[in-house]
Amino acid sequence: MRKKTSTSKAGPCGRASWRRFLVVGLCSCVSLTMYANVLKSQVSLSFNNTTLKDALEQLQEQAGVSIIYSNNVLNDEAVVNLNSKKISLEDALHILLLNQNCSYKVENGQVILYPVEKVQPAVTVVAQEGFKVKGSVSDVTGPLAGVNIMVKGTMTGVISDMDGNFEITAPYSGASLIFSYIGYQPQEVQINGRNTLKITLVEDTKALEEVVVIGYTTQKKATITGSISTITTKDLKQSPTANLNNALAGRMPGLMANQFGGGEPGVDGAEIRIRGMGTYGDKSPIVIVDGVERDMSYLAPEEIETFTILKDASATAPYGVRGANGVIIVTTKRGKASEKPSVNFKASVGTNAPVKFPTYLGSADYATLYNEAMINSNPRTDPSKLELFTQDAINNYRMAKGDNSDGLGYNWDYFDYAFKPGIQQDYSLSIRGGSERARYYVMANYYSQDGNYEHTDLTEHDTQARFKRYNFRANVDVDITKDFYVRVDLGARITDRHAPGTTASTVVSLCNTLPPYLPITVPENDNPDNEDYVLNNPYGMLYGDYRHRKNILGELSRTGYLIEKKTYLNGSFAIGHKLDFITKGLKIEGVFSYDASEGNWVNRKLGVNKDGYMEFTKYATFQPAEGSYGSFYMNNPNYTGKYILGNPWYDKDETIENTFSHNAAESKTYYQLKLDYARTFNDHDITAMVLLNRSNRSYDNRVAYRYQGLTARATYAFQN
């Protein structure tokens, strides 16, 4: 018997209703998603006595979103203060709109401010005074002392006292607090207008079981008593820089990174110090890369697995007195047992630019203050007899474009003239994988960084500062048998640096000291007395006199260049055997490594001519025969007369010197034999190590120097 089935069909109206419902639902989901994404975008703000109008303009620029409001919605001349890093747009709006009769909503990716009937309470939510919160922190056993409490998105933080109590001021009542403590899971708590909080932290058993690389061996976090800080590759990638030392600044407690170079590509490396400055001998910490003392500065972040700093005596004891300034231990990535290889490609392109330049007065203000200074310095002299700027010249300076193209005089912003953003590129390709028997990690990295100088390509030689770095790494682990293994590590690095013949300090000094009313290049004219001068500069002849001896355009384009190439190779071979047949947890391992590096310089620079304690650069400079020290340009923007030499020697550029130098070739061999023991008996954790090592280093044909040592350590931990 056939069973009847009942079906119902929706008519046209029914189908249309369902369509409308579906469309409305989808639009609602899209709208909610857009709303959430816009408000959760991260910004970094720093306002001190800034008008609300300016603050909102900076906020929308950083967040990449339009903030729309009418004039009667809020008082945009109100003064606000806010200093926060990595704060959400939602939280920033909460703070900035305090005590304003308005709220906000997101429509079509835009933030719209609209009026409300009531002002938000000013008692509990005040940006300047803040919202005070008291509380206590504990675990299942009792109060916790030394817990870090931070206001999310800000640099405000405190630690709990001996009784676990704390007191902190948040910017507003809806802020969140983050509680963190070693060995415990971090916890984020929203205040929600509460003045008192009671927090209970939970032990992070997983973190305590993690293994940390320490002196020549590894150890569980739970059993470590020394002061140790770690950082991961993810943190290092947040600072895209050519030199790894710069990426460490502000990342770890107790580590200081000081940059003393000029900041040009390839010479911007920071000097690393741990827990202050040493008072004897070499003040730098020991750097260990994959168990061998090596330079880490130009490692690519993509090839680093872990980064550990050993600070105190118990942690650095295996390294003897050489570890007094701390020890940095870097481990590179290794292969993982998996069925299929993992391929990772990363590409990033960005710009780099100087953070901030000083803003100087223009020619008009310079001339006004110059006149005042001359009159004040010569009170008994008739001002008409002094060499001063005329009022007409000052008025023209105030209207001038800057380069005298309008005939009103020069009004230079030298920093804007000399500097521009540079392009930075970073590409990495890595393959990681293996099986239970063999594992591998292979990586290739290319990094390039262009300098920030303008006007470097005016001659046949481009003098722009550039830096290129090529990194290669191959790490292979092979288990020949269950107990017998070998490890092979290969690394290579090539750096190529190009720099102008001048220095960054010279260029910056000229930008800081050259008067803005003087020309950079003197205009060519038809005066027959000037026909004998050689004009190699496509912009004309360079200005210079006995006082202003160096010309900023000449320094950028006509001082030559230098090229530095360095090659660094390193390789390690390790062989080990587990000695479980003697006792479980015992193994022996031998390591041999060889490192080699060399480099060369090609230096094509224009020299200098010493004149007492001063000097001239050997390019030609010229000045008007009328007046001295640029006095002609104090009142006259255009010169039609004869030019004379700006320095006593050169009417044309001198020949660029060409030198080649070879850096000292360095090689190092390292031998290590280690007996290691690690075993856990119920609640008892025991580790022990005996290690013998020897290092031999040589420079070219100099007498080699070496060190060798014997170290041992043992640890015991009991879990109750």
Coordinates of N, CA and C in Angstrom, one line a residue, residues 459-565:
T459 N 75.2 62.0 -9.9 CA 76.4 61.8 -10.7 C 76.3 60.3 -11.2
E460 N 77.4 59.9 -11.8 CA 77.4 58.5 -12.4 C 77.4 57.5 -11.3
H461 N 77.7 57.9 -10.0 CA 77.7 56.9 -8.9 C 76.6 57.3 -8.0
D462 N 75.7 56.3 -7.8 CA 74.6 56.5 -6.8 C 75.2 56.3 -5.4
T463 N 75.0 57.3 -4.5 CA 75.6 57.2 -3.2 C 74.6 56.9 -2.1
Q464 N 73.4 56.4 -2.5 CA 72.4 56.0 -1.5 C 72.9 54.9 -0.6
A465 N 72.5 55.0 0.7 CA 72.8 54.0 1.7 C 71.8 52.8 1.4
R466 N 72.4 51.6 1.4 CA 71.6 50.4 1.2 C 72.2 49.2 2.0
F467 N 71.4 48.3 2.3 CA 71.8 47.1 3.0 C 71.1 45.9 2.5
K468 N 71.8 44.8 2.1 CA 71.2 43.6 1.7 C 71.8 42.4 2.6
R469 N 70.9 41.5 2.9 CA 71.3 40.3 3.7 C 70.7 39.1 3.1
Y470 N 71.5 38.0 3.0 CA 71.1 36.7 2.5 C 71.4 35.7 3.6
N471 N 70.4 35.0 4.1 CA 70.5 34.0 5.2 C 70.1 32.6 4.6
F472 N 70.9 31.6 5.0 CA 70.6 30.3 4.7 C 70.8 29.4 5.9
R473 N 69.9 28.4 6.1 CA 70.0 27.5 7.2 C 69.5 26.1 6.9
A474 N 70.2 25.1 7.3 CA 69.7 23.7 7.1 C 70.1 22.9 8.4
N475 N 69.1 22.5 9.1 CA 69.3 21.7 10.3 C 68.7 20.3 10.1
V476 N 69.5 19.2 10.3 CA 69.0 17.9 10.1 C 69.3 17.0 11.3
D477 N 68.3 16.3 11.7 CA 68.4 15.3 12.8 C 68.1 13.9 12.3
V478 N 69.0 13.0 12.6 CA 68.8 11.6 12.2 C 69.0 10.6 13.3
D479 N 68.0 9.8 13.6 CA 68.1 8.7 14.6 C 68.5 7.5 13.9
I480 N 69.8 7.1 13.9 CA 70.3 5.9 13.2 C 69.7 4.7 13.9
T481 N 69.7 4.7 15.2 CA 69.0 3.6 15.9 C 68.1 4.2 17.0
K482 N 67.5 3.4 17.8 CA 66.7 4.0 18.9 C 67.5 4.8 19.9
D483 N 68.8 4.4 20.0 CA 69.6 5.1 21.0 C 70.8 5.9 20.4
F484 N 71.0 5.8 19.1 CA 72.2 6.4 18.5 C 71.6 7.5 17.5
Y485 N 72.1 8.7 17.6 CA 71.6 9.8 16.8 C 72.8 10.7 16.3
V486 N 72.6 11.4 15.2 CA 73.5 12.4 14.7 C 72.7 13.7 14.4
R487 N 73.4 14.8 14.4 CA 72.8 16.1 14.2 C 73.8 16.9 13.3
V488 N 73.3 17.5 12.2 CA 74.1 18.3 11.3 C 73.4 19.7 11.2
D489 N 74.1 20.8 11.5 CA 73.6 22.1 11.3 C 74.5 22.9 10.4
L490 N 73.9 23.6 9.4 CA 74.7 24.4 8.5 C 74.0 25.8 8.4
G491 N 74.8 26.8 8.5 CA 74.3 28.2 8.4 C 75.2 29.0 7.6
A492 N 74.7 30.0 6.8 CA 75.4 30.9 6.0 C 74.8 32.3 6.0
R493 N 75.6 33.3 5.9 CA 75.1 34.6 5.9 C 76.0 35.5 5.0
I494 N 75.4 36.3 4.1 CA 76.1 37.2 3.3 C 75.5 38.6 3.4
T495 N 76.3 39.6 3.7 CA 75.8 40.9 3.9 C 76.5 41.8 2.8
D496 N 75.7 42.8 2.3 CA 76.2 43.7 1.3 C 75.7 45.1 1.7
R497 N 76.7 45.9 2.0 CA 76.3 47.3 2.5 C 76.9 48.3 1.6
H498 N 76.1 49.3 1.2 CA 76.5 50.4 0.3 C 76.2 51.7 1.1
A499 N 77.1 52.6 1.1 CA 77.0 53.8 1.9 C 77.6 55.0 1.2
P500 N 77.1 56.2 1.5 CA 77.8 57.4 0.9 C 79.1 57.7 1.5
G501 N 79.9 58.6 0.9 CA 81.2 59.0 1.4 C 81.1 59.8 2.6
T502 N 79.9 60.4 2.9 CA 79.8 61.2 4.1 C 79.2 60.3 5.2
T503 N 78.8 60.9 6.3 CA 78.3 60.2 7.4 C 76.9 60.8 7.8
A504 N 76.1 60.0 8.5 CA 74.8 60.5 8.9 C 74.9 61.6 9.9
S505 N 75.9 61.6 10.7 CA 76.1 62.7 11.7 C 76.4 64.0 11.0
T506 N 77.2 64.0 9.9 CA 77.5 65.2 9.1 C 76.2 65.7 8.5
V507 N 75.4 64.9 7.8 CA 74.2 65.3 7.2 C 73.3 66.0 8.2
V508 N 73.1 65.3 9.3 CA 72.1 65.8 10.3 C 72.7 67.1 10.9
S509 N 74.0 67.2 11.1 CA 74.6 68.4 11.6 C 74.4 69.6 10.7
L510 N 74.5 69.4 9.4 CA 74.3 70.5 8.4 C 72.8 70.9 8.4
C511 N 71.9 69.9 8.5 CA 70.5 70.3 8.6 C 70.2 71.1 9.8
N512 N 70.9 70.9 10.9 CA 70.7 71.6 12.1 C 71.3 73.0 12.1
T513 N 72.3 73.2 11.3 CA 73.1 74.5 11.5 C 73.1 75.4 10.3
L514 N 72.8 74.9 9.1 CA 72.8 75.8 7.9 C 71.7 76.8 8.0
P515 N 72.0 78.1 7.8 CA 70.9 79.1 7.8 C 69.9 78.9 6.6
P516 N 68.6 79.0 6.8 CA 67.7 78.7 5.8 C 67.6 79.7 4.6
Y517 N 68.2 80.9 4.8 CA 68.1 81.9 3.7 C 69.2 81.7 2.6
L518 N 70.2 80.9 2.9 CA 71.3 80.7 1.9 C 70.9 79.7 0.8
P519 N 71.5 79.9 -0.4 CA 71.2 78.9 -1.5 C 72.0 77.6 -1.2
I520 N 71.4 76.5 -1.8 CA 72.2 75.3 -1.8 C 73.1 75.3 -3.0
T521 N 72.6 75.7 -4.1 CA 73.4 75.9 -5.3 C 73.2 77.3 -5.8
V522 N 74.3 78.0 -6.1 CA 74.3 79.3 -6.6 C 73.8 79.4 -8.0
P523 N 72.9 80.3 -8.4 CA 72.3 80.3 -9.7 C 73.4 80.6 -10.8
E524 N 73.3 80.0 -11.9 CA 74.2 80.3 -13.0 C 73.8 81.6 -13.6
N525 N 74.7 82.4 -14.1 CA 74.4 83.7 -14.7 C 75.3 83.8 -15.9
D526 N 75.1 84.9 -16.7 CA 75.8 85.1 -17.9 C 77.1 86.0 -17.7
N527 N 77.5 86.1 -16.5 CA 78.7 86.9 -16.2 C 79.9 86.2 -16.8
P528 N 80.7 86.9 -17.7 CA 81.8 86.2 -18.4 C 82.9 85.8 -17.4
D529 N 83.0 86.4 -16.2 CA 84.0 86.0 -15.3 C 83.9 84.6 -14.7
N530 N 82.7 84.0 -14.9 CA 82.3 82.7 -14.4 C 82.5 81.6 -15.4
E531 N 82.9 81.9 -16.6 CA 83.0 80.9 -17.7 C 84.1 79.8 -17.5
D532 N 85.1 80.2 -16.7 CA 86.2 79.2 -16.5 C 85.9 78.1 -15.5
Y533 N 84.8 78.3 -14.7 CA 84.5 77.3 -13.7 C 83.9 76.1 -14.3
V534 N 84.3 74.9 -13.9 CA 83.7 73.7 -14.3 C 82.4 73.4 -13.6
L535 N 81.3 73.2 -14.3 CA 80.0 73.0 -13.6 C 79.6 71.6 -13.9
N536 N 80.0 70.7 -13.0 CA 79.6 69.3 -13.1 C 78.2 69.0 -12.5
N537 N 77.8 69.8 -11.6 CA 76.5 69.6 -11.0 C 75.4 70.0 -11.9
P538 N 74.5 69.1 -12.2 CA 73.3 69.5 -13.0 C 72.4 70.6 -12.4
Y539 N 72.5 70.8 -11.1 CA 71.7 71.8 -10.5 C 72.5 73.2 -10.4
G540 N 73.7 73.2 -10.9 CA 74.5 74.4 -10.8 C 75.7 74.2 -9.8
M541 N 76.3 75.3 -9.5 CA 77.5 75.3 -8.6 C 77.1 75.3 -7.1
L542 N 77.8 74.6 -6.3 CA 77.5 74.5 -4.9 C 77.9 75.7 -4.2
Y543 N 77.0 76.2 -3.2 CA 77.3 77.3 -2.4 C 78.2 76.9 -1.2
G544 N 79.2 77.7 -0.9 CA 80.0 77.5 0.3 C 80.9 78.7 0.5
D545 N 81.2 79.0 1.8 CA 82.1 80.0 2.1 C 83.0 79.5 3.2
Y546 N 83.9 80.4 3.7 CA 84.8 80.0 4.8 C 84.1 79.6 6.1
R547 N 82.9 80.1 6.3 CA 82.2 79.8 7.5 C 81.3 78.5 7.3
H548 N 80.6 78.5 6.2 CA 79.8 77.3 5.8 C 80.6 76.5 4.8
R549 N 81.5 75.6 5.3 CA 82.4 75.0 4.4 C 81.8 73.7 3.7
K550 N 80.8 73.1 4.3 CA 80.3 71.9 3.7 C 78.9 72.2 3.2
N551 N 78.6 71.7 2.0 CA 77.3 71.9 1.3 C 76.5 70.6 1.4
I552 N 75.2 70.7 1.8 CA 74.4 69.5 2.1 C 74.2 68.7 0.8
L553 N 74.1 69.3 -0.4 CA 73.9 68.6 -1.6 C 75.2 68.0 -2.0
G554 N 76.4 68.7 -1.8 CA 77.7 68.1 -2.0 C 78.0 66.9 -1.2
E555 N 77.6 66.9 0.1 CA 77.8 65.8 0.9 C 77.0 64.6 0.5
L556 N 75.8 64.8 0.0 CA 74.9 63.7 -0.4 C 75.3 63.1 -1.7
S557 N 75.8 63.9 -2.7 CA 75.9 63.4 -4.0 C 77.4 63.4 -4.5
R558 N 78.3 64.0 -3.9 CA 79.6 64.2 -4.5 C 80.8 63.8 -3.6
T559 N 80.5 63.1 -2.5 CA 81.6 62.6 -1.6 C 82.0 61.2 -1.9
G560 N 81.5 60.5 -2.9 CA 81.8 59.2 -3.2 C 81.0 58.1 -2.5
Y561 N 81.5 56.9 -2.4 CA 80.7 55.9 -1.8 C 81.6 54.8 -1.3
L562 N 81.1 53.9 -0.5 CA 81.9 52.7 -0.1 C 81.0 51.5 -0.2
I563 N 81.6 50.3 -0.4 CA 80.9 49.0 -0.5 C 81.6 48.1 0.5
E564 N 80.8 47.4 1.3 CA 81.3 46.4 2.2 C 80.6 45.1 2.0
K565 N 81.3 44.1 1.8 CA 80.8 42.7 1.7 C 81.4 41.8 2.7

